[in-house]
Short mmCIF file of C-alpha atoms and ligand atoms in Angstrom, two decimals:
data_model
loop_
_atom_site.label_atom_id
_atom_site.label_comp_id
_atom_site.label_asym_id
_atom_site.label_seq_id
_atom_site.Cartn_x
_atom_site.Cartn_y
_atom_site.Cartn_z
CA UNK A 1 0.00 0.00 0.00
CA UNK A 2 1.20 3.03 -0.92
CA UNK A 3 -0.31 6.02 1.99
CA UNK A 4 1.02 9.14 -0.30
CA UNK A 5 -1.36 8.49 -3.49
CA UNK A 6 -4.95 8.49 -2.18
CA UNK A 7 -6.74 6.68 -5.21
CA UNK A 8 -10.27 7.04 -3.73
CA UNK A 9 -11.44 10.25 -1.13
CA UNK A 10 -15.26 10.87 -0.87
CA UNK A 11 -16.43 13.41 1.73
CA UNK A 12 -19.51 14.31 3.03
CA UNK A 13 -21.13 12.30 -0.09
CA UNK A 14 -24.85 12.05 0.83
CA UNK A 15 -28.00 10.81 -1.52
CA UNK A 16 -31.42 10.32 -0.98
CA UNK A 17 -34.35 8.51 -2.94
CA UNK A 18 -37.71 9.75 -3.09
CA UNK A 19 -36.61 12.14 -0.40
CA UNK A 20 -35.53 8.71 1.84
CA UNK A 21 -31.58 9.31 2.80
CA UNK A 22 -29.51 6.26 1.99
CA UNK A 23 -26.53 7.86 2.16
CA UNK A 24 -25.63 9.99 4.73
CA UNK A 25 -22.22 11.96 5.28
CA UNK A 26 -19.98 8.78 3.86
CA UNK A 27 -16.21 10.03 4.41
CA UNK A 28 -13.72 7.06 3.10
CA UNK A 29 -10.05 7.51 1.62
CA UNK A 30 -8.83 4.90 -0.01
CA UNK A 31 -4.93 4.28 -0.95
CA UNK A 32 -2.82 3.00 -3.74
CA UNK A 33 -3.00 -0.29 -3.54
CA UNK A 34 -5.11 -0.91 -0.51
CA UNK A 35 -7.75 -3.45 -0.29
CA UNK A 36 -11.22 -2.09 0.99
CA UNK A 37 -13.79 -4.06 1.92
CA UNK A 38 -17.06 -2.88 2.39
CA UNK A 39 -19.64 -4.77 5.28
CA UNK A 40 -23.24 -4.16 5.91
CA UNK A 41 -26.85 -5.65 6.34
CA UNK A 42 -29.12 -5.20 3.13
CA UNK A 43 -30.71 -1.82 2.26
CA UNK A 44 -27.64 0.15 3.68
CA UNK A 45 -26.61 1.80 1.25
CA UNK A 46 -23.12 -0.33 -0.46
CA UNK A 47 -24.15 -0.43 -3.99
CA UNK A 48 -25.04 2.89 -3.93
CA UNK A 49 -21.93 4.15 -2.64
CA UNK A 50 -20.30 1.85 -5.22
CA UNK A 51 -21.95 3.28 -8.02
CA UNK A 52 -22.16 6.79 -7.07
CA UNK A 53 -18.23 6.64 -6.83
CA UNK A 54 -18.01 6.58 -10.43
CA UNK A 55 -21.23 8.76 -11.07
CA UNK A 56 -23.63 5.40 -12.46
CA UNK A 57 -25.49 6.79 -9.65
CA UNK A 58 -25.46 10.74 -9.00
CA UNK A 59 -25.12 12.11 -5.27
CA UNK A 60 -26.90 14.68 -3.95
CA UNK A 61 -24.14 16.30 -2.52
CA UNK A 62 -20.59 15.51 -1.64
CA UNK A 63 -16.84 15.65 -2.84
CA UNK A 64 -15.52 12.57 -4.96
CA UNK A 65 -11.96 11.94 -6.45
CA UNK A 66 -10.96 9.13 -7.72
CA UNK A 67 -7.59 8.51 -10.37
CA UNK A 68 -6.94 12.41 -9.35
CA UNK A 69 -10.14 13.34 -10.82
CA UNK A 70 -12.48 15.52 -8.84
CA UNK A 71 -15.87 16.49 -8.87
CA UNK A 72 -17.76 18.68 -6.29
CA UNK A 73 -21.61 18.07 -6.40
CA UNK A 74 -24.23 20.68 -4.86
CA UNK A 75 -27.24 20.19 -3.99
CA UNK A 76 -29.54 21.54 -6.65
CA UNK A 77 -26.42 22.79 -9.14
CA UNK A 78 -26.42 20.65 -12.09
CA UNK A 79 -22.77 19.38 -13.25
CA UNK A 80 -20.62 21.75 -15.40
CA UNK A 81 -19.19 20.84 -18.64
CA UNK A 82 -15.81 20.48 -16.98
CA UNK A 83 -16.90 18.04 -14.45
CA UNK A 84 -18.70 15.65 -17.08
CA UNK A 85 -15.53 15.90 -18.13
CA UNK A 86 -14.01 14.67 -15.26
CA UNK A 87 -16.62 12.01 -15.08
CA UNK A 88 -15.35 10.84 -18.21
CA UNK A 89 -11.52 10.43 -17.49
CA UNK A 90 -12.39 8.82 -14.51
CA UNK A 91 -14.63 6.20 -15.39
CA UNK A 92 -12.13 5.26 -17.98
CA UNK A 93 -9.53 4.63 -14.88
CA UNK A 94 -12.06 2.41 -12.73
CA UNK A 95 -13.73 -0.50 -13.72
CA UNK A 96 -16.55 -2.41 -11.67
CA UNK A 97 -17.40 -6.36 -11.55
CA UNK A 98 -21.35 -6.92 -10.73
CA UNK A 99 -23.30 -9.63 -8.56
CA UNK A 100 -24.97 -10.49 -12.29
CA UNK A 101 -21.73 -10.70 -13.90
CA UNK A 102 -23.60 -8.66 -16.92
CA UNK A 103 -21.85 -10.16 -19.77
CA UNK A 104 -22.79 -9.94 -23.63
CA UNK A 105 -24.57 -13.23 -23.73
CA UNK A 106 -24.36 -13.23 -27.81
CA UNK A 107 -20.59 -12.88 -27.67
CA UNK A 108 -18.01 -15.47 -26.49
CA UNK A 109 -15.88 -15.16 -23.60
CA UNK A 110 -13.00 -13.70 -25.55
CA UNK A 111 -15.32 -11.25 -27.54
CA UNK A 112 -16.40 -9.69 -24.32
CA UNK A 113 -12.62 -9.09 -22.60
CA UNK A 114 -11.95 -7.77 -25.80
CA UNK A 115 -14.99 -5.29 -27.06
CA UNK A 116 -13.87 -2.44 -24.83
CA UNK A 117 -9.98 -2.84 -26.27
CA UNK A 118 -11.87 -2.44 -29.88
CA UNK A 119 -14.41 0.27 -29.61
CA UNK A 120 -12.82 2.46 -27.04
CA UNK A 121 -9.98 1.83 -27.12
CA UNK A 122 -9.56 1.05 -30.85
CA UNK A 123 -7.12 -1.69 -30.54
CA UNK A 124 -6.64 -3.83 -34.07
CA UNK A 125 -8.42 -6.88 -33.94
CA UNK A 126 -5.34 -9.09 -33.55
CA UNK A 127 -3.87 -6.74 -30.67
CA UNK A 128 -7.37 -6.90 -28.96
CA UNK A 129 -7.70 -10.61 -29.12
CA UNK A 130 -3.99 -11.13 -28.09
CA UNK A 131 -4.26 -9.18 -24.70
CA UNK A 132 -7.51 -10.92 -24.65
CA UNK A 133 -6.20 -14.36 -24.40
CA UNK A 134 -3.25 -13.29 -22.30
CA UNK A 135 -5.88 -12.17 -19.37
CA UNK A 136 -8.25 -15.03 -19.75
CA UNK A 137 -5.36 -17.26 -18.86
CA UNK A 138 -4.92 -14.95 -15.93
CA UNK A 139 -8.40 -15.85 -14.65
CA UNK A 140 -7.78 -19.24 -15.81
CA UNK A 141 -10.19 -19.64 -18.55
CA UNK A 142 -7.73 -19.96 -21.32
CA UNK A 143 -9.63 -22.48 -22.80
CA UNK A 144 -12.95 -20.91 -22.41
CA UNK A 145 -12.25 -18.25 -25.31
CA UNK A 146 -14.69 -19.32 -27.91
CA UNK A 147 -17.25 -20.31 -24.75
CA UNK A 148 -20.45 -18.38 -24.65
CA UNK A 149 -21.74 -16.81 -21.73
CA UNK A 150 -24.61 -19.98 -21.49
CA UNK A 151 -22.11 -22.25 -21.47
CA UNK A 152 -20.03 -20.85 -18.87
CA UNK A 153 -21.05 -21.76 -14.94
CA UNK A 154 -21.33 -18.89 -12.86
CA UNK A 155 -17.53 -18.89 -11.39
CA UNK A 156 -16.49 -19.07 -14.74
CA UNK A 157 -18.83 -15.96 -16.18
CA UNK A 158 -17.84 -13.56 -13.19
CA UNK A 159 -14.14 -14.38 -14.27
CA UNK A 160 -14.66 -13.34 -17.44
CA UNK A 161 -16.74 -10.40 -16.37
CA UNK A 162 -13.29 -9.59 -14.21
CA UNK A 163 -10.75 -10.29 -17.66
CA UNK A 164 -12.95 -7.93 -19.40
CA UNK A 165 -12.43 -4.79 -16.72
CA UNK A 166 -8.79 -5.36 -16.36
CA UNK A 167 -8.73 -5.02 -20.53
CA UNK A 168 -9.36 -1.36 -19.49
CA UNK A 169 -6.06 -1.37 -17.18
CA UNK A 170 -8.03 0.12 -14.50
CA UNK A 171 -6.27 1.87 -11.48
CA UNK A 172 -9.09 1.16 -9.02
CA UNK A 173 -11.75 -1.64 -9.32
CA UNK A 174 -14.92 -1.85 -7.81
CA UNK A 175 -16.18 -5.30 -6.94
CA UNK A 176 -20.20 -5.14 -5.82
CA UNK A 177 -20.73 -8.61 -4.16
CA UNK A 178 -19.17 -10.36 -6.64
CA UNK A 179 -19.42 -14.42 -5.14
CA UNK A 180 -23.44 -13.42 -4.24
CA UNK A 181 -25.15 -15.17 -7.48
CA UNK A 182 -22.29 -18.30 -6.84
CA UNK A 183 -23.41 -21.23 -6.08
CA UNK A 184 -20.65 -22.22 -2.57
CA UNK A 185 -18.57 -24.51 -4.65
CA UNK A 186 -17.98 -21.80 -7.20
CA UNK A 187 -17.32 -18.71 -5.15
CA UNK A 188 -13.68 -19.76 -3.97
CA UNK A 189 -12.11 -19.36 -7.87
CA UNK A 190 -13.91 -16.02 -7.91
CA UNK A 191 -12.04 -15.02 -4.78
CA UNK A 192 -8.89 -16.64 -5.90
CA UNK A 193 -8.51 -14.13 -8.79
CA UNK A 194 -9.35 -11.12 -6.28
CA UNK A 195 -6.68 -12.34 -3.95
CA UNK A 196 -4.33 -12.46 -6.70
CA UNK A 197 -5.10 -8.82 -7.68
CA UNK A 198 -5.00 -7.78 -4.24
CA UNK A 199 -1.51 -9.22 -3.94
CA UNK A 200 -0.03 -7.46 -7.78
CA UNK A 201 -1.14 -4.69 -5.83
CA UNK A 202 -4.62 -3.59 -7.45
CA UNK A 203 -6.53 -0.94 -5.33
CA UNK A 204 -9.77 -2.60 -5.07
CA UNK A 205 -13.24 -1.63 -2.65
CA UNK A 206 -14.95 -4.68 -2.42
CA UNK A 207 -18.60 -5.02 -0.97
CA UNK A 208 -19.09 -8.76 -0.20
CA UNK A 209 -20.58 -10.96 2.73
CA UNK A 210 -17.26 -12.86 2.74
CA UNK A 211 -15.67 -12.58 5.98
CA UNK A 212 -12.97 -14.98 5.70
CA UNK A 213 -11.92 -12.73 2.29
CA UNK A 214 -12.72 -9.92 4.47
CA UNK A 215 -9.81 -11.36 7.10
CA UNK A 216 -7.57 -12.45 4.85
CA UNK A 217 -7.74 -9.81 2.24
CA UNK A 218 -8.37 -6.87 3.27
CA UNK A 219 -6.43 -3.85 4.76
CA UNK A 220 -9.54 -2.28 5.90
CA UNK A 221 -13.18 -3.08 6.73
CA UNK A 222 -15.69 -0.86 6.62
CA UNK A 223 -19.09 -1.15 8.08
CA UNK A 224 -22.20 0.46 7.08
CA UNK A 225 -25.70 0.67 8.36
CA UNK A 226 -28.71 2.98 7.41
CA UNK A 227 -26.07 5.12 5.12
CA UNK A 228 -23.67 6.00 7.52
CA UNK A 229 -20.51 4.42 8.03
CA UNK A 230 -20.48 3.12 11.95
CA UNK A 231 -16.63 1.36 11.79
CA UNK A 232 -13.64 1.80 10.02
CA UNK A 233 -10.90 -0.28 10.85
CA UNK A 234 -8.25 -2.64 10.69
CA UNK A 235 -9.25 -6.51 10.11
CA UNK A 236 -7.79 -8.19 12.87
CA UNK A 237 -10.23 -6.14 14.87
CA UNK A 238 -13.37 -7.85 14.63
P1 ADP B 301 -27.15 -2.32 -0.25
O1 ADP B 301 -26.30 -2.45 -1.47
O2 ADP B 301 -26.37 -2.05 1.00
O3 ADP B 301 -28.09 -3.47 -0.08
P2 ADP B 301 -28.44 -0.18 -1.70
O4 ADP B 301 -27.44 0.88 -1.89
O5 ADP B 301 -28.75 -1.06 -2.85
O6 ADP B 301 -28.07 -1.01 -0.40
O7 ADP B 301 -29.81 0.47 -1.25
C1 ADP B 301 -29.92 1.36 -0.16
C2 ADP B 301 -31.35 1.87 -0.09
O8 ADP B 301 -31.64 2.65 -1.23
C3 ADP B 301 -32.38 0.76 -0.04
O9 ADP B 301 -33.41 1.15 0.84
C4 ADP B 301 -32.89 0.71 -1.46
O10 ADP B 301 -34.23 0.27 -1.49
C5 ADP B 301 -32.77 2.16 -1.91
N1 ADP B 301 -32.54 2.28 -3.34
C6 ADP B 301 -31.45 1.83 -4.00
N2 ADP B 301 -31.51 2.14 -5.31
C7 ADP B 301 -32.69 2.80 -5.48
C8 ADP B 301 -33.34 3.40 -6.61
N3 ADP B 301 -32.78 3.38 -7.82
N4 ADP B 301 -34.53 4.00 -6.39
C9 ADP B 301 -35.09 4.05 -5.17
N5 ADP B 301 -34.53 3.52 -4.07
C10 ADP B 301 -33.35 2.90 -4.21
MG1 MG B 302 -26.06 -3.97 -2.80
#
């Protein structure tokens, strides 16, 4: 971990639904290659951080930078050109892994590390399909290239669905429950791959039920209940 590059820094971040706070004053810094993982009963409010840290969701009010990109929202002040802006640049330095893995299901394994390399990135085919290959060995599903999502068990589609963000060479991933929709058997080679990350160094906030990834993992766990954050602290704690 490296404590002089803060990757992640929300303060006073707050957002309500039909006038119903679900988050409330969230503060969290998050480091170059620290591990965060994120605790908490149902309802309060993880996914919503999650997404609002890269704008899927919008905040009421709050600061957020992440990557070194910053954006100040107001209550009531709609986002300046500048700040979409910012959006922009850094969503294209994050990536996040779902609890529905939300893969193409009409293109193979391979086709879905590689569409971002193509159309954002504009990679040639050959380059695309070459890095492609090179990180579904990573998640070991070299020989699941040519697989289609419907043919892939669970385990193996949320590995894919993790290939396909690091295509994007993100500096911080965000992992929303990721072993949830696993079947027990499967949810161990999901974890495997984070671990791995975790120790090449990847920053990574990861909301999960998994307290023994949670232990072993992590170089912080946060709680949260009702949109607040009630602990933040070192693992061995709890
Ligand atoms: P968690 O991920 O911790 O289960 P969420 O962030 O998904 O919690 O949800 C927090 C609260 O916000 C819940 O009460 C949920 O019903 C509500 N909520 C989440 N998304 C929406 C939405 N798009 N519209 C209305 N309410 C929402
Ligand atoms: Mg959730």
């Amino acid at each position: 971990m490296n404590k002089a590059v803060l990757k992640v820094s929300v303060t006073s971040l707050a957002k309500s639904f039909d006038r119903q706070p679900v988050l409330r004053d969230v503060n969290l810094q998050v480091y170059a290659g620290e591990v965060v993982v994120i605790l908490g009963p149902s309802g309060s409010g993880k996914t919503t951080l999650l997404r609002s840290l890269n704008f899927l969701e919008q905040p009421d009010s709050g600061d957020i930078e992440v990557c070194g990109h910053h954006i100040r929202v107001q209550q009531g002040k709609a986002l300046s050109r500048a700040e979409k802006h910012e959006i922009t640049h850094l969503r294209q330095k994050t990536a996040m892994v779902f609890q529905s893995f939300n893969l193409f299901p009409h293109k193979s394994a391979l086709e879905n590390v590689t569409e971002g390399l193509i159309s954002v990135r504009k990679l040639h085919k050959d380059q695309a399909n070459q890095r492609g290959h090179a990180l579904l060995k990573q998640v070991g599903l070299a020989e699941k290239a040519d697989s289609y999502p419907a043919k892939l068990s669970g385990g193996q589609k949320q590995r894919v669905a993790i290939a396909r963000g690091l295509a994007m060479d993100p500096e911080v991933i965000f992992f929303d429950e990721p072993t949830s929709a696993l079947d027990p058997e499967l949810r161990d080679e999901v974890l495997t791959v984070m671990r791995d990350l975790a120790k090449a160094g990847m920053t990574m906030i990861v909301v999960t039920h998994e307290l023994r990834f949670a232990r072993e993992v992590a170089d912080r766990v946060i709680f949260m209940e009702g949109g607040v954050v009630i602990a933040n602290e070192e693992p061995e704690m709890y």
